Coordinates of C-alpha atoms in Angstrom, one line a residue:
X1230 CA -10.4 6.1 -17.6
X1231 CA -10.2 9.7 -17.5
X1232 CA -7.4 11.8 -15.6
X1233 CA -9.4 13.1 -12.9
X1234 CA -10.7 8.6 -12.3
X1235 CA -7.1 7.9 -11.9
X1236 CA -6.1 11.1 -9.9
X1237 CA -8.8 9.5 -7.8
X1238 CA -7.6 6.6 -7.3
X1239 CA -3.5 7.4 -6.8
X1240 CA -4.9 9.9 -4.1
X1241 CA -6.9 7.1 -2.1
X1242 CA -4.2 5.1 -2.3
X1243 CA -1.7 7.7 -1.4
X1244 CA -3.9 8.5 2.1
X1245 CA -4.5 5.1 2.4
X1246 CA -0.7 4.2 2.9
X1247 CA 0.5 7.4 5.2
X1248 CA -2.7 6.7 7.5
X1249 CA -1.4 2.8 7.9
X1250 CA 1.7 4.5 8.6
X1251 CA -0.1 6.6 11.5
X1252 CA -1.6 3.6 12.6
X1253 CA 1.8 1.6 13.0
X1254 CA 3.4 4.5 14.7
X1255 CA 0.9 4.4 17.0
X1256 CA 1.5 1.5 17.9
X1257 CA 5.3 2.0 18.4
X1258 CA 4.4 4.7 20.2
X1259 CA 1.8 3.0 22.9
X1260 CA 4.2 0.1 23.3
X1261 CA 7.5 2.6 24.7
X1262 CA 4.9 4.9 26.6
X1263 CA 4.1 1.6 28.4
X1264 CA 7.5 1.0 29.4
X1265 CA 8.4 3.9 30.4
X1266 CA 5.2 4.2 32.7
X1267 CA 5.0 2.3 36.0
X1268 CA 2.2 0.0 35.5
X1269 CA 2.5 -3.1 36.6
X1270 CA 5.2 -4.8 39.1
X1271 CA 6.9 -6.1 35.6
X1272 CA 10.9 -6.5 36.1
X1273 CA 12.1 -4.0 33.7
X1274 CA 14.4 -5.4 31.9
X1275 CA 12.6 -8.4 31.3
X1276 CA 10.1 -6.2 29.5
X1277 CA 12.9 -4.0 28.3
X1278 CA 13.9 -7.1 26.5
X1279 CA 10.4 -7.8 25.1
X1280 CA 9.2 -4.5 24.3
X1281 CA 12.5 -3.5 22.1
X1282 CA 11.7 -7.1 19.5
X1283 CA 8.4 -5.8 19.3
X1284 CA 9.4 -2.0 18.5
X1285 CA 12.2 -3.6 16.4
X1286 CA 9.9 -5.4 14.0
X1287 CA 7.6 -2.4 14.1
X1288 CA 10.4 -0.2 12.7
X1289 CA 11.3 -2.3 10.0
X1290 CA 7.7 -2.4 8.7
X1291 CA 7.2 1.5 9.0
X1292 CA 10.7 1.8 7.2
X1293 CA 10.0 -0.9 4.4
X1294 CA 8.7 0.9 0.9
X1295 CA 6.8 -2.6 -0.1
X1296 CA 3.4 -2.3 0.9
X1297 CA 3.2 -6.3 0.6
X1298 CA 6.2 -7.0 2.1
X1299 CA 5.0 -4.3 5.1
X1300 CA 2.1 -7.0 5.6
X1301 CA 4.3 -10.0 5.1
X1302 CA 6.5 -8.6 8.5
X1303 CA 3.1 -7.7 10.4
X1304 CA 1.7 -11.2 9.9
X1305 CA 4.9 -13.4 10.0
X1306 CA 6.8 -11.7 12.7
X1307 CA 5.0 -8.8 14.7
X1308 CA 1.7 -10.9 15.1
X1309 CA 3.1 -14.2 17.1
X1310 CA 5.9 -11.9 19.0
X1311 CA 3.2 -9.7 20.2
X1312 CA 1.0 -13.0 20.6
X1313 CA 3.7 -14.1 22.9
X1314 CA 3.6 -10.8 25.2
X1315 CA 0.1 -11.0 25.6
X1316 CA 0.3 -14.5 27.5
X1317 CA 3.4 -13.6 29.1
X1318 CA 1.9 -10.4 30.3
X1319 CA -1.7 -11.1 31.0
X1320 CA -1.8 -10.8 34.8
X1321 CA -0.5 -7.5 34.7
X1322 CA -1.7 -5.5 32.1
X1323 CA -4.4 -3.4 32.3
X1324 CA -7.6 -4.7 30.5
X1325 CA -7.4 -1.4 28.3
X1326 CA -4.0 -2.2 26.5
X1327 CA -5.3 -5.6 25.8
X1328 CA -8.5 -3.5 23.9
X1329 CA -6.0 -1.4 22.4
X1330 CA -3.6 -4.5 20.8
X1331 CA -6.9 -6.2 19.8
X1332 CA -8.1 -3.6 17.8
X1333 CA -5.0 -2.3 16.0
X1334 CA -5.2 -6.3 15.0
X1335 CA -8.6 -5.9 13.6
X1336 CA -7.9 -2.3 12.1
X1337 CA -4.6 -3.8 10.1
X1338 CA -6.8 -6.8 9.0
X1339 CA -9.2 -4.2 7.3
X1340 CA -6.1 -2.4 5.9
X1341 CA -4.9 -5.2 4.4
X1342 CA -8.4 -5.7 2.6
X1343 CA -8.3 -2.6 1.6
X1344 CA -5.0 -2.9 0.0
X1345 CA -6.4 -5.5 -2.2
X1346 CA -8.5 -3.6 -3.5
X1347 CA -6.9 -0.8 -4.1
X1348 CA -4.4 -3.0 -5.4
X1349 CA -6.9 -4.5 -8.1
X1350 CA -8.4 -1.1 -9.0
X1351 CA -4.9 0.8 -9.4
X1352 CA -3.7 -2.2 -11.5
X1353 CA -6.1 -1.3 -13.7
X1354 CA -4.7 1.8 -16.0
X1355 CA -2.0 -0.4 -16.8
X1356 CA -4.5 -2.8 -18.4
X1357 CA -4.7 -2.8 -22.3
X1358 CA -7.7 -4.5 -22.8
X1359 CA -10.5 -2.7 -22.0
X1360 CA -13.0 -5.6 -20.8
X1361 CA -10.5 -6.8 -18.1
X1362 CA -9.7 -3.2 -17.3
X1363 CA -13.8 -2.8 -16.1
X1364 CA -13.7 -5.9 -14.4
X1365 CA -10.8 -4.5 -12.7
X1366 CA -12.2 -1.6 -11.7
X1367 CA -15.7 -3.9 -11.0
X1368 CA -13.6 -6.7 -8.6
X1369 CA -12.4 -3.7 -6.5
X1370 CA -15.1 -1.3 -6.1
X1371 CA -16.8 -3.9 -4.8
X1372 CA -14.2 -5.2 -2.0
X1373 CA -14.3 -1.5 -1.5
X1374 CA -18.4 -1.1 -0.9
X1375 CA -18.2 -5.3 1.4
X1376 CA -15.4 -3.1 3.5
X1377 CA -17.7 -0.4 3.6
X1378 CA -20.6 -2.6 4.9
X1379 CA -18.6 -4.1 7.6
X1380 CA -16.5 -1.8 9.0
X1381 CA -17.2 1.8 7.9
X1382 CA -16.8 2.4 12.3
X1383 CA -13.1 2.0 11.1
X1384 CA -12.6 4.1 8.4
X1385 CA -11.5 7.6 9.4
X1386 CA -13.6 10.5 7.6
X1387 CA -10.8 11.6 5.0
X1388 CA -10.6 7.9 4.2
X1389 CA -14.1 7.8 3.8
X1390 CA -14.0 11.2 1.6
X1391 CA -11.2 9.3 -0.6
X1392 CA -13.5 6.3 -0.8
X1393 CA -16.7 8.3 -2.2
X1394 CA -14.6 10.3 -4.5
X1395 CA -13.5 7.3 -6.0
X1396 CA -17.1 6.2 -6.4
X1397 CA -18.3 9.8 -7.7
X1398 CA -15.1 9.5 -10.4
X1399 CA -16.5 6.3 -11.5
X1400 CA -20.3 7.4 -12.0
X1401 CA -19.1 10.7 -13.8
X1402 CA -16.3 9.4 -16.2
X1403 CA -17.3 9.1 -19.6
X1404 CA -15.2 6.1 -20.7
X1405 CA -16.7 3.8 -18.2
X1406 CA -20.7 5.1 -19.5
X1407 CA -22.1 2.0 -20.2
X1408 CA -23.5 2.0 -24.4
X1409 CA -24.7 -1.4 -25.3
X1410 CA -24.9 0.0 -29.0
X1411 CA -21.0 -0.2 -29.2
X1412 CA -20.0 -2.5 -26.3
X1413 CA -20.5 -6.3 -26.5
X1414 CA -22.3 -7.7 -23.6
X1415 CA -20.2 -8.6 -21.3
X1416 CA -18.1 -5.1 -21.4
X1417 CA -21.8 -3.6 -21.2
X1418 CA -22.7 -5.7 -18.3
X1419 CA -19.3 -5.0 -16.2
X1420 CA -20.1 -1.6 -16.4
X1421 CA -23.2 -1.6 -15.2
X1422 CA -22.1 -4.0 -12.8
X1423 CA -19.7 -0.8 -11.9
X1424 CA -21.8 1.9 -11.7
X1425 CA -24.4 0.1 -9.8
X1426 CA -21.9 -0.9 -6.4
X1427 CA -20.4 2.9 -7.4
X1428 CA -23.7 3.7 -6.3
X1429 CA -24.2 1.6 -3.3
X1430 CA -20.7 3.0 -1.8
X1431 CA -22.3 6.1 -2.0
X1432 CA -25.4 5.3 -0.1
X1433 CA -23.6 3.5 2.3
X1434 CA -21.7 6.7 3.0
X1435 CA -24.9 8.7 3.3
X1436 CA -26.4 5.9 5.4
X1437 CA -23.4 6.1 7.8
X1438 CA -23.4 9.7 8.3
X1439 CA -27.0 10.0 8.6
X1440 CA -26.9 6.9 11.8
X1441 CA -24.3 9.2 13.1
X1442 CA -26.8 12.3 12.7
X1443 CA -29.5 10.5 14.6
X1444 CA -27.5 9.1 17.1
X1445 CA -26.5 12.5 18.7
X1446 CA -29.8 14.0 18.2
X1447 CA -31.3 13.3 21.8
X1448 CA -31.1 10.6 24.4
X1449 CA -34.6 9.3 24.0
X1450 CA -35.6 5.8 24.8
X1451 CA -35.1 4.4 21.0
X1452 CA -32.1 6.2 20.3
X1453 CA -30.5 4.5 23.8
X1454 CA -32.1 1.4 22.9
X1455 CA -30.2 1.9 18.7
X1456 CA -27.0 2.6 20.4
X1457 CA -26.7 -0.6 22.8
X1458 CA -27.7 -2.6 19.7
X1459 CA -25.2 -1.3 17.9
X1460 CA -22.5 -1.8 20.9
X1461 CA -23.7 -5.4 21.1
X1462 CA -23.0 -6.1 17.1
X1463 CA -20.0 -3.8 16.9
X1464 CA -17.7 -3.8 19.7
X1465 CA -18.2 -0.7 21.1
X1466 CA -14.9 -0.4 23.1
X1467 CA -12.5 -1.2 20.3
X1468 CA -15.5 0.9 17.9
X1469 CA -14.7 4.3 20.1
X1470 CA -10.7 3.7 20.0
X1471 CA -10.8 2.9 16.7
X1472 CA -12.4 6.7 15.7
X1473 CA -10.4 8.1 18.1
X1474 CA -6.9 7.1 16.9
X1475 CA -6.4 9.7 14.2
X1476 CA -6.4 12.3 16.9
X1477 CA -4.1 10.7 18.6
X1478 CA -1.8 10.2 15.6
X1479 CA -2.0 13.5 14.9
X1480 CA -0.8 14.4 18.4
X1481 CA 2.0 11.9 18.3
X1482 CA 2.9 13.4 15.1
X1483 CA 3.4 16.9 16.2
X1484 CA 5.3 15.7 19.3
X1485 CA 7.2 13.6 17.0
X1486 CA 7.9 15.9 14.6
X1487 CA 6.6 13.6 11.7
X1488 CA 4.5 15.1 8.6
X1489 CA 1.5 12.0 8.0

């Protein structure tokens, strides 16, 4: 791989980590406005008491370097404390803060895809052997492109920019140009393999932006008729919080003082 392939790659990586971190403040941050606002005829110490284990484990994984281990807290601890709020809580929380804990769930469950990819592509410089390297760089570019597929609605824009750089790196370096005349078949056949879903992340890209396009173009009887299909296969409620969150991390960030 060439510098600028790798340079790619540490950068997606990079973003990919401080906008989890956005994501988990957010979090934290939704969970002690909700305390501190008077919704609800909850005894408030009772939720005092319930809110601070939750914002407890939510510090430790914000504050943990590992990026494994920051999954290993979310699944083994946050999950079934916040699991237990929900049922404790369910008669008097609004129905919007049970949309909002339902899709940070499904957001962090596409983050920690994503992480395995990126994991299997970054791991990949470090690999000697140049087959396993490509298939490496194959396995993940091709999480990356099924992610894509499925929930592209989730991906913010710079993530998606990091994403198709990634994909343009791979098409343009030189080293991964596939040359049957002096590659064996296998190496020649990753590669193509490679450049092909390189490709596909690419249209998949131009595909979403251009839905997007269309979908603001006028209110016409098929356009209304695209966009309640696509609230009835995507979840439209959780779709619209989920590509409105970076503004809100943003905000919370500058209130907070924090640099994301």
């Amino acid at each position: 791989m060439t510098v600028t392939t790798e340079n790619s790659i540490q950068a997606l990586l990079s973003s990919s980590e401080e906008m989890m971190l956005g994501e988990l403040s957010l979090i934290k941050h939704t969970l002690e406005k909700l305390f501190e606002s008077d919704e609800a005829q909850i005894p408030k110490e009772e939720l005092s008491n319930d809110l601070f284990k939750i914002v407890d484990v939510l510090e430790r994984i914000i504050e943990t370097k590992s990026t494994l281990e920051k999954f290993k807290i979310y699944y083994n601890e946050y999950q079934p404390i916040l699991s237990d709020f929900k049922v404790k809580y369910s008669d008097f929380l609004a129905t919007d803060k049970f949309i909002f804990f339902e899709a940070t769930e499904k957001i962090m469950d596409v983050w920690r895809e994503l992480f395995i990819a990126l994991d299997v592509i970054s791991s990949a410089h470090e690999e000697e052997d140049k087959e396993r390297q490509y298939e490496s760089l194959y396995t993940g570019i091709a999480k990356l492109s099924e992610l894509l597929e499925q929930y592209i609605l989730y991906f913010p824009q710079d993530l998606i920019d990091a994403v198709k750089n990634i994909a343009l790196a791979f098409l343009k370096d030189p080293k991964l140009k596939p040359d049957l005349t002096n590659q064996n078949q296998s190496v020649f056949s990753c590669l193509i393999g490679l450049k092909n879903t390189a490709k596909a992340v690419l249209w998949e890209i131009a595909e979403n932006r251009t839905k997007n396009e269309k979908s603001h173009l006028s209110d016409s009887p098929s356009n209304i008729n695209f966009t309640r299909e696509m609230q009835i296969q995507k979840n439209q409620t959780a779709m619209d919080w989920a590509k409105s969150r970076l503004e809100k991390i943003e905000s919370i960030a500058k209130e907070k003082g924090w640099s994301l």
